[in-house]
mmCIF file of C-alpha atoms in Angstrom:
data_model
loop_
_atom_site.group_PDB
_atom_site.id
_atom_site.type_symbol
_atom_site.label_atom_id
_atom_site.label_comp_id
_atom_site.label_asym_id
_atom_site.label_seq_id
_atom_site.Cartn_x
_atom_site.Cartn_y
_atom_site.Cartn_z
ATOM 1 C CA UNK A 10 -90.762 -58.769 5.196
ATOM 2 C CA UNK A 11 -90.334 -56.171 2.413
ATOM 3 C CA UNK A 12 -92.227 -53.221 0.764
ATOM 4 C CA UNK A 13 -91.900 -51.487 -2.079
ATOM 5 C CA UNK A 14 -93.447 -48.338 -2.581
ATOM 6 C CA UNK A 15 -93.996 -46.123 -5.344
ATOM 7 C CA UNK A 16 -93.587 -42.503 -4.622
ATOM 8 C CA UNK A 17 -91.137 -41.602 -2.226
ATOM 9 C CA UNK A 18 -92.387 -37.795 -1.749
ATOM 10 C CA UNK A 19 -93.966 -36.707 1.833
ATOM 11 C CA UNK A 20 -97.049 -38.811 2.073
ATOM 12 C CA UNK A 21 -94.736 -41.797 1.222
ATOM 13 C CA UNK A 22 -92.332 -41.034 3.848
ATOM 14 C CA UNK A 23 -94.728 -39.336 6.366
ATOM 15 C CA UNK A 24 -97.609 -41.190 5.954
ATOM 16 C CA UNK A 25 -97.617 -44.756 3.873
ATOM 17 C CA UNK A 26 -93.655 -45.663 4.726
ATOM 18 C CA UNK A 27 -94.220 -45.115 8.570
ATOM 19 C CA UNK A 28 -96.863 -47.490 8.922
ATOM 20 C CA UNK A 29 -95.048 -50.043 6.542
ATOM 21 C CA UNK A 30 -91.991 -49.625 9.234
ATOM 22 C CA UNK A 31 -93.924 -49.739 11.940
ATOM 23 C CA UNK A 32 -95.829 -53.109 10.461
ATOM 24 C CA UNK A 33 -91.843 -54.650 10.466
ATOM 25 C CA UNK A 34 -91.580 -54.152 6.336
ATOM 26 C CA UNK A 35 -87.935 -53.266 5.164
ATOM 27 C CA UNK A 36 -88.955 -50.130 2.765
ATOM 28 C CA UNK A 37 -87.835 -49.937 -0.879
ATOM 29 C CA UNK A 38 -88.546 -46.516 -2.057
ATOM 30 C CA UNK A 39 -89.322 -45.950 -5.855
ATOM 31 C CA UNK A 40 -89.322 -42.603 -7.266
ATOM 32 C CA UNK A 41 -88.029 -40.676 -10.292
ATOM 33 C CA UNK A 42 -86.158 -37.648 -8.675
ATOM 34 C CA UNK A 43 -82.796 -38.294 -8.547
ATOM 35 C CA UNK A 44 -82.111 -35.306 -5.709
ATOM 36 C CA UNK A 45 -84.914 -37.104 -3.284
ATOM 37 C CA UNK A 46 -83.863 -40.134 -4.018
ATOM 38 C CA UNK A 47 -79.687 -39.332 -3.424
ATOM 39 C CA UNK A 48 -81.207 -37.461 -0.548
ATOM 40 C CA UNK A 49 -82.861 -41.078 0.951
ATOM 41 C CA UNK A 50 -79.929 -42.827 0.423
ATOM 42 C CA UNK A 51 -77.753 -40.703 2.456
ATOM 43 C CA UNK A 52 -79.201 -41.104 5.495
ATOM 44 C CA UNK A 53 -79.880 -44.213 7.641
ATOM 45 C CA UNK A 54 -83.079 -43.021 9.616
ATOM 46 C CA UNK A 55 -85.442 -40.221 9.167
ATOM 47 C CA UNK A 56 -88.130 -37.809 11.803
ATOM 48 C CA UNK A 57 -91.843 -38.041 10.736
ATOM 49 C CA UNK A 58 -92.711 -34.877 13.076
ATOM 50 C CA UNK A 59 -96.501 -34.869 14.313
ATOM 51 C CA UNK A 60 -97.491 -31.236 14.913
ATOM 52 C CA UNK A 61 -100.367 -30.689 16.845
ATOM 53 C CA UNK A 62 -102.336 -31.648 19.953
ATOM 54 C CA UNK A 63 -101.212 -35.418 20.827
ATOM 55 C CA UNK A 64 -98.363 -35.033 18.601
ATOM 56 C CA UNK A 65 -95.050 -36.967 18.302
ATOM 57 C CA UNK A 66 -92.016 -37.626 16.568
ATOM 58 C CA UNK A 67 -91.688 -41.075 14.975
ATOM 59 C CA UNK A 68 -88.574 -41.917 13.572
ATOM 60 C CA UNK A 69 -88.161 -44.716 10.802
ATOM 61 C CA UNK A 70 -84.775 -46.752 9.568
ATOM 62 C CA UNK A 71 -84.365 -49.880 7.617
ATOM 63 C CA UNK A 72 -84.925 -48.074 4.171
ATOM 64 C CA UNK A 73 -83.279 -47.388 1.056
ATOM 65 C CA UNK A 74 -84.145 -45.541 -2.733
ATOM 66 C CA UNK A 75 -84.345 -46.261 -6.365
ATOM 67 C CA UNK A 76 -84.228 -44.184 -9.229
ATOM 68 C CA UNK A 77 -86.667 -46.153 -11.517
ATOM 69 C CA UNK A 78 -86.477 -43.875 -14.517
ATOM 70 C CA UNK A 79 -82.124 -44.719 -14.167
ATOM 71 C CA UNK A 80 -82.856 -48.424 -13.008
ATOM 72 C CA UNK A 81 -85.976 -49.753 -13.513
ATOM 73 C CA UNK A 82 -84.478 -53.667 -13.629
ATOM 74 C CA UNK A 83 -83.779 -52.839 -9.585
ATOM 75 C CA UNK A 84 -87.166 -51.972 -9.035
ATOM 76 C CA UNK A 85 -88.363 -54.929 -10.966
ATOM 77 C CA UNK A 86 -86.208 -57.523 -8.806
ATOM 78 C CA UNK A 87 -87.490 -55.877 -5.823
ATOM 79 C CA UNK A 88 -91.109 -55.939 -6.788
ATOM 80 C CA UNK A 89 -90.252 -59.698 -7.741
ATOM 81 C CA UNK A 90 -89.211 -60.517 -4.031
ATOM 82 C CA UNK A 91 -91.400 -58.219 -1.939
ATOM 83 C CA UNK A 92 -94.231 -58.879 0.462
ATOM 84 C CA UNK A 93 -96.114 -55.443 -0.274
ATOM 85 C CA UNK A 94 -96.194 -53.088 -3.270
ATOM 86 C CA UNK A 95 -98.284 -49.654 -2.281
ATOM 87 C CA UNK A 96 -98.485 -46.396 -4.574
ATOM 88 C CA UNK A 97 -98.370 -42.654 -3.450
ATOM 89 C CA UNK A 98 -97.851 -41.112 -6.732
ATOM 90 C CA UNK A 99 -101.300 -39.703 -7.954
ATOM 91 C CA UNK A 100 -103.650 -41.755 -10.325
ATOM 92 C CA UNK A 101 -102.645 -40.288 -12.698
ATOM 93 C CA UNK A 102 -99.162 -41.821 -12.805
ATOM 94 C CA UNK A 103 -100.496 -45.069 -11.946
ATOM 95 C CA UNK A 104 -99.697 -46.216 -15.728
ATOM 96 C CA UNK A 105 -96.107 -45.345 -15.067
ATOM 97 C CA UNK A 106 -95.584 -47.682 -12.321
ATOM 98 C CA UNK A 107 -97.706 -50.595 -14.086
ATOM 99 C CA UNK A 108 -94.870 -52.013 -16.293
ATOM 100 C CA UNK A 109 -92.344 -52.758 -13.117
ATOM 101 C CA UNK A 110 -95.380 -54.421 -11.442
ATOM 102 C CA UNK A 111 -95.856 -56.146 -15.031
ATOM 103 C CA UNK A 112 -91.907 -57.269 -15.060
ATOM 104 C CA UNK A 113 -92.111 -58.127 -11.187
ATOM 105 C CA UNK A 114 -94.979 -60.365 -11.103
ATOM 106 C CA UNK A 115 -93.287 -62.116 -14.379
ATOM 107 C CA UNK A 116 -90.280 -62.911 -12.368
ATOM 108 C CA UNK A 117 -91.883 -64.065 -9.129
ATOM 109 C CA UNK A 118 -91.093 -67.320 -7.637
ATOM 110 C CA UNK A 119 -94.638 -69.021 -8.051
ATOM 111 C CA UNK A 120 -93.767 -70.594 -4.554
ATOM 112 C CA UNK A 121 -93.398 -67.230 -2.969
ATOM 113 C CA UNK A 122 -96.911 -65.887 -1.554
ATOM 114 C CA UNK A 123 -99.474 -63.601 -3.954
ATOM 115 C CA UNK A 124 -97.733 -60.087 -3.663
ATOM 116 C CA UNK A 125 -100.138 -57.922 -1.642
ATOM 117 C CA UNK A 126 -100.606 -54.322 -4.078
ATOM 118 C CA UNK A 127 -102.662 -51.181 -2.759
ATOM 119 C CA UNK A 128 -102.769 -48.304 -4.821
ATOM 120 C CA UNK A 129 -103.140 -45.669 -1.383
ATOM 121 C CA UNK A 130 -104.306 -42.402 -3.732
ATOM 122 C CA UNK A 131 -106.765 -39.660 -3.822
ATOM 123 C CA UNK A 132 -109.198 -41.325 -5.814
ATOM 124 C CA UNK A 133 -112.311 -44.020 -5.363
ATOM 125 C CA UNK A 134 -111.028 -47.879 -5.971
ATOM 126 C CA UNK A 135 -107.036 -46.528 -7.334
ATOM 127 C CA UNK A 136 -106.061 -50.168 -6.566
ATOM 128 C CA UNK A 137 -108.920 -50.949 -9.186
ATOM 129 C CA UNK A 138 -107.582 -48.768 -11.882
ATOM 130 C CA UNK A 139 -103.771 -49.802 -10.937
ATOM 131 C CA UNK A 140 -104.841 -53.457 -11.685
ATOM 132 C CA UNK A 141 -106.711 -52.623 -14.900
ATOM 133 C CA UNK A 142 -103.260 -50.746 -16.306
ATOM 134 C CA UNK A 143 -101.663 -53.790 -15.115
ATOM 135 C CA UNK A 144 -103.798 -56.474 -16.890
ATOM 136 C CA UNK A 145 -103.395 -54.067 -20.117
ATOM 137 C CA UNK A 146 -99.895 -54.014 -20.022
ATOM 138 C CA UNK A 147 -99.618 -57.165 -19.473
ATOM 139 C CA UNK A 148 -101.438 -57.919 -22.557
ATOM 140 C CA UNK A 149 -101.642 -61.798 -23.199
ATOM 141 C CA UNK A 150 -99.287 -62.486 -20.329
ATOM 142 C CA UNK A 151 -102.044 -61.659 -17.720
ATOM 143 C CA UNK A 152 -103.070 -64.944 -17.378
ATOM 144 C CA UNK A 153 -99.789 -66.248 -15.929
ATOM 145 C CA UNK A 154 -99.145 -63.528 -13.303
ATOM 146 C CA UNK A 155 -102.813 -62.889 -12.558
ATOM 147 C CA UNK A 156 -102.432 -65.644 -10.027
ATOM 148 C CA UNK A 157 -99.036 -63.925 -8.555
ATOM 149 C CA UNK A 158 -101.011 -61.103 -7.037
ATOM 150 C CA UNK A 159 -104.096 -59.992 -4.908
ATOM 151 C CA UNK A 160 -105.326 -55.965 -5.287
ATOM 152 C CA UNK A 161 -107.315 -54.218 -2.268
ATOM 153 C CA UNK A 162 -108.785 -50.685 -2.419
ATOM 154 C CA UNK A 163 -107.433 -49.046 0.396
ATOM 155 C CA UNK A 164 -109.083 -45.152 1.391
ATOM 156 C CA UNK A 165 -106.257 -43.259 3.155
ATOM 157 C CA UNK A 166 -106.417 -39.968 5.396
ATOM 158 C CA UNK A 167 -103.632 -37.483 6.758
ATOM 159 C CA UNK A 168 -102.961 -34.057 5.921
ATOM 160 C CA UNK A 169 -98.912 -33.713 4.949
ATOM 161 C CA UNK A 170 -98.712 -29.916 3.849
ATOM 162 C CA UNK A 171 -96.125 -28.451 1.601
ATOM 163 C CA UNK A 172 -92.516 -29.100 3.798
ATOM 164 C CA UNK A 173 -90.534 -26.394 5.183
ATOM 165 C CA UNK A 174 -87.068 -25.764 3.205
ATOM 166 C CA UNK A 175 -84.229 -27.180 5.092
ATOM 167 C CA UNK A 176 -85.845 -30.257 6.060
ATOM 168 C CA UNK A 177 -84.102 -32.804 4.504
ATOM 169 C CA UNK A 178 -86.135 -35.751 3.934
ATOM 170 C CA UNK A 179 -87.794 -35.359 7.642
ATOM 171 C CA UNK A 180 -91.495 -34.660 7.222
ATOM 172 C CA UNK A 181 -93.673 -32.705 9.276
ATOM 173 C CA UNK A 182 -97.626 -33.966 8.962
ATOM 174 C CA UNK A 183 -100.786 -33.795 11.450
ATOM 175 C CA UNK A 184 -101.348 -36.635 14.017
ATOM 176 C CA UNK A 185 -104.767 -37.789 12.752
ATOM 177 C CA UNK A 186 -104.486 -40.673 9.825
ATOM 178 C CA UNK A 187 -106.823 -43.030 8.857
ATOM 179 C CA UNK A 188 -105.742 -46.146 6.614
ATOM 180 C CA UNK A 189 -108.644 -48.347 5.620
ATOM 181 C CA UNK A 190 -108.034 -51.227 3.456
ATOM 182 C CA UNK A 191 -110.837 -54.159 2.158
ATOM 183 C CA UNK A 192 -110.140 -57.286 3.933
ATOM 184 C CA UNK A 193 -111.678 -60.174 1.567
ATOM 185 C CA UNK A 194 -109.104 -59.989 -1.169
ATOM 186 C CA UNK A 195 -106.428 -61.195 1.452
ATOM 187 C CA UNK A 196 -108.449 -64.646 1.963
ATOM 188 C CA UNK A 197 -107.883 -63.942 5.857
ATOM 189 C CA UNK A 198 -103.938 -63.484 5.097
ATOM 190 C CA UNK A 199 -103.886 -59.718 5.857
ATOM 191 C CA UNK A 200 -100.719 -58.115 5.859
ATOM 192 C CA UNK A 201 -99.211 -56.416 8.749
ATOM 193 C CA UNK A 202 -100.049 -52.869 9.049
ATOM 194 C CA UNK A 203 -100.811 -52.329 12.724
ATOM 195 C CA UNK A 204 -102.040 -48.829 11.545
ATOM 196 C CA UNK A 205 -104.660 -49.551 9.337
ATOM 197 C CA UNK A 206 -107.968 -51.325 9.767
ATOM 198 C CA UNK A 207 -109.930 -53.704 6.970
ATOM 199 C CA UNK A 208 -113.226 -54.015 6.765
ATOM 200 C CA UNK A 209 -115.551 -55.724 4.435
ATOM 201 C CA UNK A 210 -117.050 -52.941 2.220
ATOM 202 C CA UNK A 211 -114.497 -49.941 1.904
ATOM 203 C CA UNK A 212 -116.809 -48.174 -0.141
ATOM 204 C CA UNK A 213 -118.781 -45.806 2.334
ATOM 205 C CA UNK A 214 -115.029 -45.564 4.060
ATOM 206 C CA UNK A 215 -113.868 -44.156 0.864
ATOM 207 C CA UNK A 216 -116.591 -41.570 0.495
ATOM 208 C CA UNK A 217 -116.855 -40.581 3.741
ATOM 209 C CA UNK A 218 -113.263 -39.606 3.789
ATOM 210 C CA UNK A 219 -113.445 -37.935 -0.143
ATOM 211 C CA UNK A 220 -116.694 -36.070 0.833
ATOM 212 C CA UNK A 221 -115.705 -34.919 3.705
ATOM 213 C CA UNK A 222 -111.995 -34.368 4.623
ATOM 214 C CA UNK A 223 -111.365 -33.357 0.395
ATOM 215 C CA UNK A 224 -114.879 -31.578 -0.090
ATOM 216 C CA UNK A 225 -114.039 -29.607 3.079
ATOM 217 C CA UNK A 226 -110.419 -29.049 3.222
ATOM 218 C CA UNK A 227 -111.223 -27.908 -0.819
ATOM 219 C CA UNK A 228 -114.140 -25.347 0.117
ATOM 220 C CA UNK A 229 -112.243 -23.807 3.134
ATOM 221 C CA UNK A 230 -109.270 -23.099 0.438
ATOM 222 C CA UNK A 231 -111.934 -21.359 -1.733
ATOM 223 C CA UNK A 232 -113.695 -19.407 0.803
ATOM 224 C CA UNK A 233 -110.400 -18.638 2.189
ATOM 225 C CA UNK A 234 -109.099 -17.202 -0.895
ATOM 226 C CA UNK A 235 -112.066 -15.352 -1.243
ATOM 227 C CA UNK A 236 -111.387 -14.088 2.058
ATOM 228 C CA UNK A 237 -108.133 -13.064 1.084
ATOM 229 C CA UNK A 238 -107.123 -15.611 3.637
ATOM 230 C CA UNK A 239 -103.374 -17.518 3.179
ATOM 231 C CA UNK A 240 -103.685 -20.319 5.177
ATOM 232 C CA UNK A 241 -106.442 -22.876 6.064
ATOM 233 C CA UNK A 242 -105.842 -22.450 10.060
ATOM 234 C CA UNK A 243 -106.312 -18.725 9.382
ATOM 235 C CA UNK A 244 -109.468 -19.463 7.275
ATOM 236 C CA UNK A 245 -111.377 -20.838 9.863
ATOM 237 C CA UNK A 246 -110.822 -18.338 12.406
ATOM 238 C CA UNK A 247 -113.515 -16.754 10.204
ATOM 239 C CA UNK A 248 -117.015 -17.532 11.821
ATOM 240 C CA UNK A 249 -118.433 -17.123 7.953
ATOM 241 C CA UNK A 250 -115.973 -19.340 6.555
ATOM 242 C CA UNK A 251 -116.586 -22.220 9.192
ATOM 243 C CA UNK A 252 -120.320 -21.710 8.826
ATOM 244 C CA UNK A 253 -119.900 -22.199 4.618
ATOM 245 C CA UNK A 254 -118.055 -24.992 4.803
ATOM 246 C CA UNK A 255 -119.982 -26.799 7.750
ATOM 247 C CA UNK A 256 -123.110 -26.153 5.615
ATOM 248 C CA UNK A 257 -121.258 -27.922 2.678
ATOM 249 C CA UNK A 258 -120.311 -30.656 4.548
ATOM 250 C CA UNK A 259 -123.897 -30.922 6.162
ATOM 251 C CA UNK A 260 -124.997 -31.833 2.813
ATOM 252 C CA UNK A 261 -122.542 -34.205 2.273
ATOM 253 C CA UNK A 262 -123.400 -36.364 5.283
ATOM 254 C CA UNK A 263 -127.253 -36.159 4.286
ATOM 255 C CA UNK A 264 -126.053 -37.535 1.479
ATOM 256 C CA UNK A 265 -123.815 -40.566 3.219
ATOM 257 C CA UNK A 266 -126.810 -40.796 5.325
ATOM 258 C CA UNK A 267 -129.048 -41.842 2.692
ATOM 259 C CA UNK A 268 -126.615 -43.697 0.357
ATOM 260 C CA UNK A 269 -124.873 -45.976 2.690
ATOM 261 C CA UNK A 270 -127.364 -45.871 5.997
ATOM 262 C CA UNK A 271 -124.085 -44.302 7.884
ATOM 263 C CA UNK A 272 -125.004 -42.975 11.205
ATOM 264 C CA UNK A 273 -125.618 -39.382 11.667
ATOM 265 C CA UNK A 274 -124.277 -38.469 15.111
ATOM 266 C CA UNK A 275 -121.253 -40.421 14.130
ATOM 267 C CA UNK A 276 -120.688 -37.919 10.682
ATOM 268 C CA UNK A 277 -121.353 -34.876 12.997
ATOM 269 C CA UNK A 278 -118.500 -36.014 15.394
ATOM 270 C CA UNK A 279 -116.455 -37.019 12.330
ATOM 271 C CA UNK A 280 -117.516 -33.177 10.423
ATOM 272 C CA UNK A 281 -116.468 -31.823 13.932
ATOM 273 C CA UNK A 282 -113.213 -33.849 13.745
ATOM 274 C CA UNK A 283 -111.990 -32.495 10.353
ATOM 275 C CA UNK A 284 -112.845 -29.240 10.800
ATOM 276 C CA UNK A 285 -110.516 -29.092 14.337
ATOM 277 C CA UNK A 286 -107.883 -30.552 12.003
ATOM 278 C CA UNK A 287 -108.081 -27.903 9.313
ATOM 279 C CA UNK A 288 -107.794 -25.438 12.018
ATOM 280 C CA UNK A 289 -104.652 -26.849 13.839
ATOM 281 C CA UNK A 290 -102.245 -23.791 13.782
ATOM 282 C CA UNK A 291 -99.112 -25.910 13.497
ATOM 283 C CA UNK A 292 -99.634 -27.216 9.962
ATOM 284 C CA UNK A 293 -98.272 -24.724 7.530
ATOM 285 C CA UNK A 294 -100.866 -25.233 4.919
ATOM 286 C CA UNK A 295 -102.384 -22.619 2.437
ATOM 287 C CA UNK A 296 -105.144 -21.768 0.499
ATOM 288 C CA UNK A 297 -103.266 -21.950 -2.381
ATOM 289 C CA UNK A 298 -101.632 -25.084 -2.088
ATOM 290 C CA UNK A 299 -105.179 -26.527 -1.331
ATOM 291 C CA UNK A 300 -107.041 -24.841 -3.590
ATOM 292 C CA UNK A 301 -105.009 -26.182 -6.940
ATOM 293 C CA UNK A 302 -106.165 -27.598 -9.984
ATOM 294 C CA UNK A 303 -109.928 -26.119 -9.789
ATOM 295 C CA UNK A 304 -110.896 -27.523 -12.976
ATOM 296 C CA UNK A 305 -110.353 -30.739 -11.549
ATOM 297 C CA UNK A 306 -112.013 -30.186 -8.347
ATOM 298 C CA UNK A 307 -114.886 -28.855 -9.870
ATOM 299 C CA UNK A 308 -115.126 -32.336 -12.279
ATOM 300 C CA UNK A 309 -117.826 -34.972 -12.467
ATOM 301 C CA UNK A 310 -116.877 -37.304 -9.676
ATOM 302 C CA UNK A 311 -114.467 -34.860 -8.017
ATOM 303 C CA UNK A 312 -115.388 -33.563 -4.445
ATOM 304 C CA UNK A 313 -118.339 -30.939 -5.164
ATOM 305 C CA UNK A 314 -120.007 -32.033 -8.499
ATOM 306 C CA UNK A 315 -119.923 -35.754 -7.415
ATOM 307 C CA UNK A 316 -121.908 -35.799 -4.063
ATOM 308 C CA UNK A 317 -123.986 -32.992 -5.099
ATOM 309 C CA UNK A 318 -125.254 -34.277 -8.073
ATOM 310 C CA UNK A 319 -126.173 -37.401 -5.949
ATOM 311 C CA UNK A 320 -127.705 -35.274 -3.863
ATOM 312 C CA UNK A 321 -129.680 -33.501 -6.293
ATOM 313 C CA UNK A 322 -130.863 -36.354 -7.838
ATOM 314 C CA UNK A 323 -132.417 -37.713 -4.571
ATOM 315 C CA UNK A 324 -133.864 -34.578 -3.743
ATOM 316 C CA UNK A 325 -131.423 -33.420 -0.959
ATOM 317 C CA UNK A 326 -130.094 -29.836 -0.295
ATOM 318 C CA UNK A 327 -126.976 -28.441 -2.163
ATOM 319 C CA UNK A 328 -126.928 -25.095 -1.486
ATOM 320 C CA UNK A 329 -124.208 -25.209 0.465
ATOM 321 C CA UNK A 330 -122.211 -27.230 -2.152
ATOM 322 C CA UNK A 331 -123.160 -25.015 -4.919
ATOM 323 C CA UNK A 332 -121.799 -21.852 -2.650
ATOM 324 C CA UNK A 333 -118.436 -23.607 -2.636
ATOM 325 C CA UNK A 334 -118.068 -24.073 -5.988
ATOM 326 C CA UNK A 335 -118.854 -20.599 -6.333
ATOM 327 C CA UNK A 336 -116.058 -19.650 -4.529
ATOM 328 C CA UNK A 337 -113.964 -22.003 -6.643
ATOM 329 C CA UNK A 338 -114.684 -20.350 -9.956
ATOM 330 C CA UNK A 339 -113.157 -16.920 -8.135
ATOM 331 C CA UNK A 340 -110.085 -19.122 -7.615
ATOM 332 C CA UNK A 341 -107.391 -17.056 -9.475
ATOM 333 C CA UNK A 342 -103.925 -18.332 -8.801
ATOM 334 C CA UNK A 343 -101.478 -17.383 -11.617
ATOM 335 C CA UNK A 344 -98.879 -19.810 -10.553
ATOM 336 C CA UNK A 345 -101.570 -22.913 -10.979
ATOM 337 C CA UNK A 346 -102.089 -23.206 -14.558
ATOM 338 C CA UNK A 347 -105.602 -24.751 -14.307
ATOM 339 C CA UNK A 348 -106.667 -21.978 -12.717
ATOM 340 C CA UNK A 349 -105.442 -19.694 -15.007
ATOM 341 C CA UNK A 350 -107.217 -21.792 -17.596
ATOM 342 C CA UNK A 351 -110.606 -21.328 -15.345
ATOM 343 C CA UNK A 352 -110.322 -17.929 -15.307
ATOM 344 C CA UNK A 353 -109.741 -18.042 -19.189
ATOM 345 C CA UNK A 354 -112.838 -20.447 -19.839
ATOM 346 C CA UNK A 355 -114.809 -18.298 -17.793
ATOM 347 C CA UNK A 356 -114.013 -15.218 -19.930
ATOM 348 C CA UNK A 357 -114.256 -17.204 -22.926
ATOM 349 C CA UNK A 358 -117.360 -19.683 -22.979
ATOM 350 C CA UNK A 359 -121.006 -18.953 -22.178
ATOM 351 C CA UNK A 360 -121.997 -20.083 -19.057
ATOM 352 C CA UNK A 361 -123.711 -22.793 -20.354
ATOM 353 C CA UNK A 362 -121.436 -24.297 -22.545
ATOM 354 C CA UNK A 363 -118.748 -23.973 -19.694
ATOM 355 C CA UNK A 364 -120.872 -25.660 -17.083
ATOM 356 C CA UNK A 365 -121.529 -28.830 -19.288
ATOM 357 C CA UNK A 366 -117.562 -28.826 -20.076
ATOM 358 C CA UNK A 367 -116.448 -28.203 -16.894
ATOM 359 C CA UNK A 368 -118.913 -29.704 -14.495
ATOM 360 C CA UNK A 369 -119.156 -32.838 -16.849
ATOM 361 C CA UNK A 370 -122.916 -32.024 -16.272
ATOM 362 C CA UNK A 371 -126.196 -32.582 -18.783
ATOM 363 C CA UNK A 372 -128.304 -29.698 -19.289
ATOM 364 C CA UNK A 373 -131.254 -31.769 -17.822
ATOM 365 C CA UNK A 374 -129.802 -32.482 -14.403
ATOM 366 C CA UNK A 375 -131.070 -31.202 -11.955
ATOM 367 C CA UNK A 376 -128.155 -29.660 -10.472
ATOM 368 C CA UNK A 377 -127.608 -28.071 -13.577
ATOM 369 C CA UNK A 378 -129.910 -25.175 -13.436
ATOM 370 C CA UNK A 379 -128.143 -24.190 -9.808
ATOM 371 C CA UNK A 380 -124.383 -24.438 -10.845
ATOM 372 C CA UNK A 381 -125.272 -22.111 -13.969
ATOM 373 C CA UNK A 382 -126.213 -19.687 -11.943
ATOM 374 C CA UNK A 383 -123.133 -19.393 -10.116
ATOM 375 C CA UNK A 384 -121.133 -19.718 -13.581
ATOM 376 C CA UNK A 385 -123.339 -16.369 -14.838
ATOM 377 C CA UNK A 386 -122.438 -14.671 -11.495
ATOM 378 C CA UNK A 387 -119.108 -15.025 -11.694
ATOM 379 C CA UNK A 388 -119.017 -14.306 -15.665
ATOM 380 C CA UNK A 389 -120.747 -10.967 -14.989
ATOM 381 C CA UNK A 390 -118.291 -10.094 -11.746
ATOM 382 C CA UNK A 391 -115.512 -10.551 -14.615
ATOM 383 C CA UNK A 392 -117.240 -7.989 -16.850
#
């Protein structure tokens, strides 16, 4: 069996590429940087180091690496022949990695199998949008190769902080990982991924994990910086801190209470799980890091707006939501641009017109009226 993924950086070594291995799948590594992938190529096995209680090192072989911006045609035979294609690259590259899928799926062997695809991202239904770039690329070809593949929405979990110089491609990440993938695409042929586990509706997996692990893993980096905190272990040795972001993430779970019926003792023992993750003392990861790219944090459907706008329309509490993203807009990194453009918006909209832009919110909303008044605060703190 064979896999190709896309993205050969540490959660596709440390995280997706393990469990392909450990499924039996000969890995094909796609990326675009020519020093990672040289670096790949030079070895014949590397360590995925578990740090932490329960933690082990896992070592994986049977692997190799392909420049696709120097030889995309490789990548494209590969996709042609493989069992699995996955994705670790951010959704917003997603488009990038379309047209090999496109040329693939072209030149499969209609005899061969439907080529299993899981976009494994950061974002609700990736696989979703991955297909959709496909099907546009492929313009009036679609209908030929539509049949050549089946896409599942896949929610994946496991912290993988910023590496250690020195490391080679090795990669150091936290024990815990969860890998859930939708079963009814596969027709009952599910692919082997001893890891993961499908179930039938991914969708409350998906949120529980974004509203949870990224809404509190994001607000401890805020509050931390606040703080004047550099790393998220250090954060929540703060009894303040853990208290801020367990009220967030209280408000979350009302709200995955009343959306998707989950149960509520089960979300506490989950909350209590991902907050004893955060705080594990081996993983080298900072507020900073974390904390990056406010202004996209603080978006729409992003981890604060989206479930507290949900919650706000149904009536539930966001206070605790609301205090994290004001903690965000004090984010003030001059080595992240986007926060250096938050902390320029702030200065140079009025707080209304930069919590409509920012927050993606209408003035009508009920959750509205509360973020503005965290927007003012900070404006007038900047005075």
């Amino acid at each position: 069996m064979k896999a190709v993924h896309f993205g050969a950086g540490n959660i596709g070594r440390g995280f997706v590429g393990l469990l392909l291995h450990e499924g039996g799948y000969e890995l094909v590594f796609s990326d675009v940087a020519a020093d990672l992938v040289d670096a790949i190529n030079q070895v014949d096995s590397y360590t995925v180091h578990e740090v932490g209680e329960g933690g082990t090192d896992k070592v994986v072989t049977n692997f190799r690496a392909i420049n696709s911006q120097v030889d995309p045609q490789a990548v494209i035979d590969e996709v042609a022949t493989a069992d699995i294609v996955t994705t670790a690259v951010g959704p917003t590259v997603l488009r990038f990695v379309a047209p090999h899928i496109v040329a693939g799926l072209a030149m499969r062997d209609p005899a061969l199998p439907p080529l299993k695809i899981m976009a494994c991202e950061n974002a609700i239904n990736a696989t979703d949008l991955l297909r959709d770039e496909i099907r546009a690329q492929a313009e009036e070809g679609w209908d030929a190769i539509a049949g050549h593949a089946v896409f599942a929405n896949t929610a994946v979990d496991r912290i993988v902080p910023a590496q250690a110089p020195g490391e080679g491609v090795d990669v150091t990440v936290e024990p815990f990982f969860e890998w859930a993938i939708e079963a009814p695409p596969f027709g009952g042929e599910l692919p082997s991924i001893p890891g993961a586990h499908f179930v039938e509706d991914l969708a409350p997996y998906i949120e529980r994990k974004l509203f949870t692990v990224n809404t509190g893993h994001a607000a401890t980096a805020y509050f931390g910086a606040r703080a004047g905190v550099d790393t998220i272990a250090a954060a929540l040795e703060e009894s303040e801190i853990v208290s801020a972001v367990a009220r967030a993430l209280s408000e979350t779970s009302a709200l995955l209470v009343a959306k998707h019926g989950l149960d509520p003792d089960d979300l506490t023992d989950y909350r209590e799980t991902i907050l004893r993750r955060f705080a594990n003392p081996a993983l080298p990861d900072t507020v900073w890091r974390v904390g990056r790219q406010p202004l996209r944090k603080l978006s729409r459907h992003e981890r604060f707006v989206g479930p507290a706008a949900e919650a706000a329309e149904r009536g539930l509490a966001v206070e605790g939501l609301v205090a994290a993203m004001g903690a965000a807009l004090e984010f003030d990194d001059p080595e992240d641009p986007q926060s250096v453009d938050l902390q320029r918006l702030l200065r140079e909209q009025d707080a209304a017109t930069f919590t409509a832009s920012v927050t993606g919110l209408d003035s009508d909303h009920p959750l509205f009226a509360p973020v503005l008044a965290v927007v003012t605060a900070r404006q007038e703190a900047l005075r």
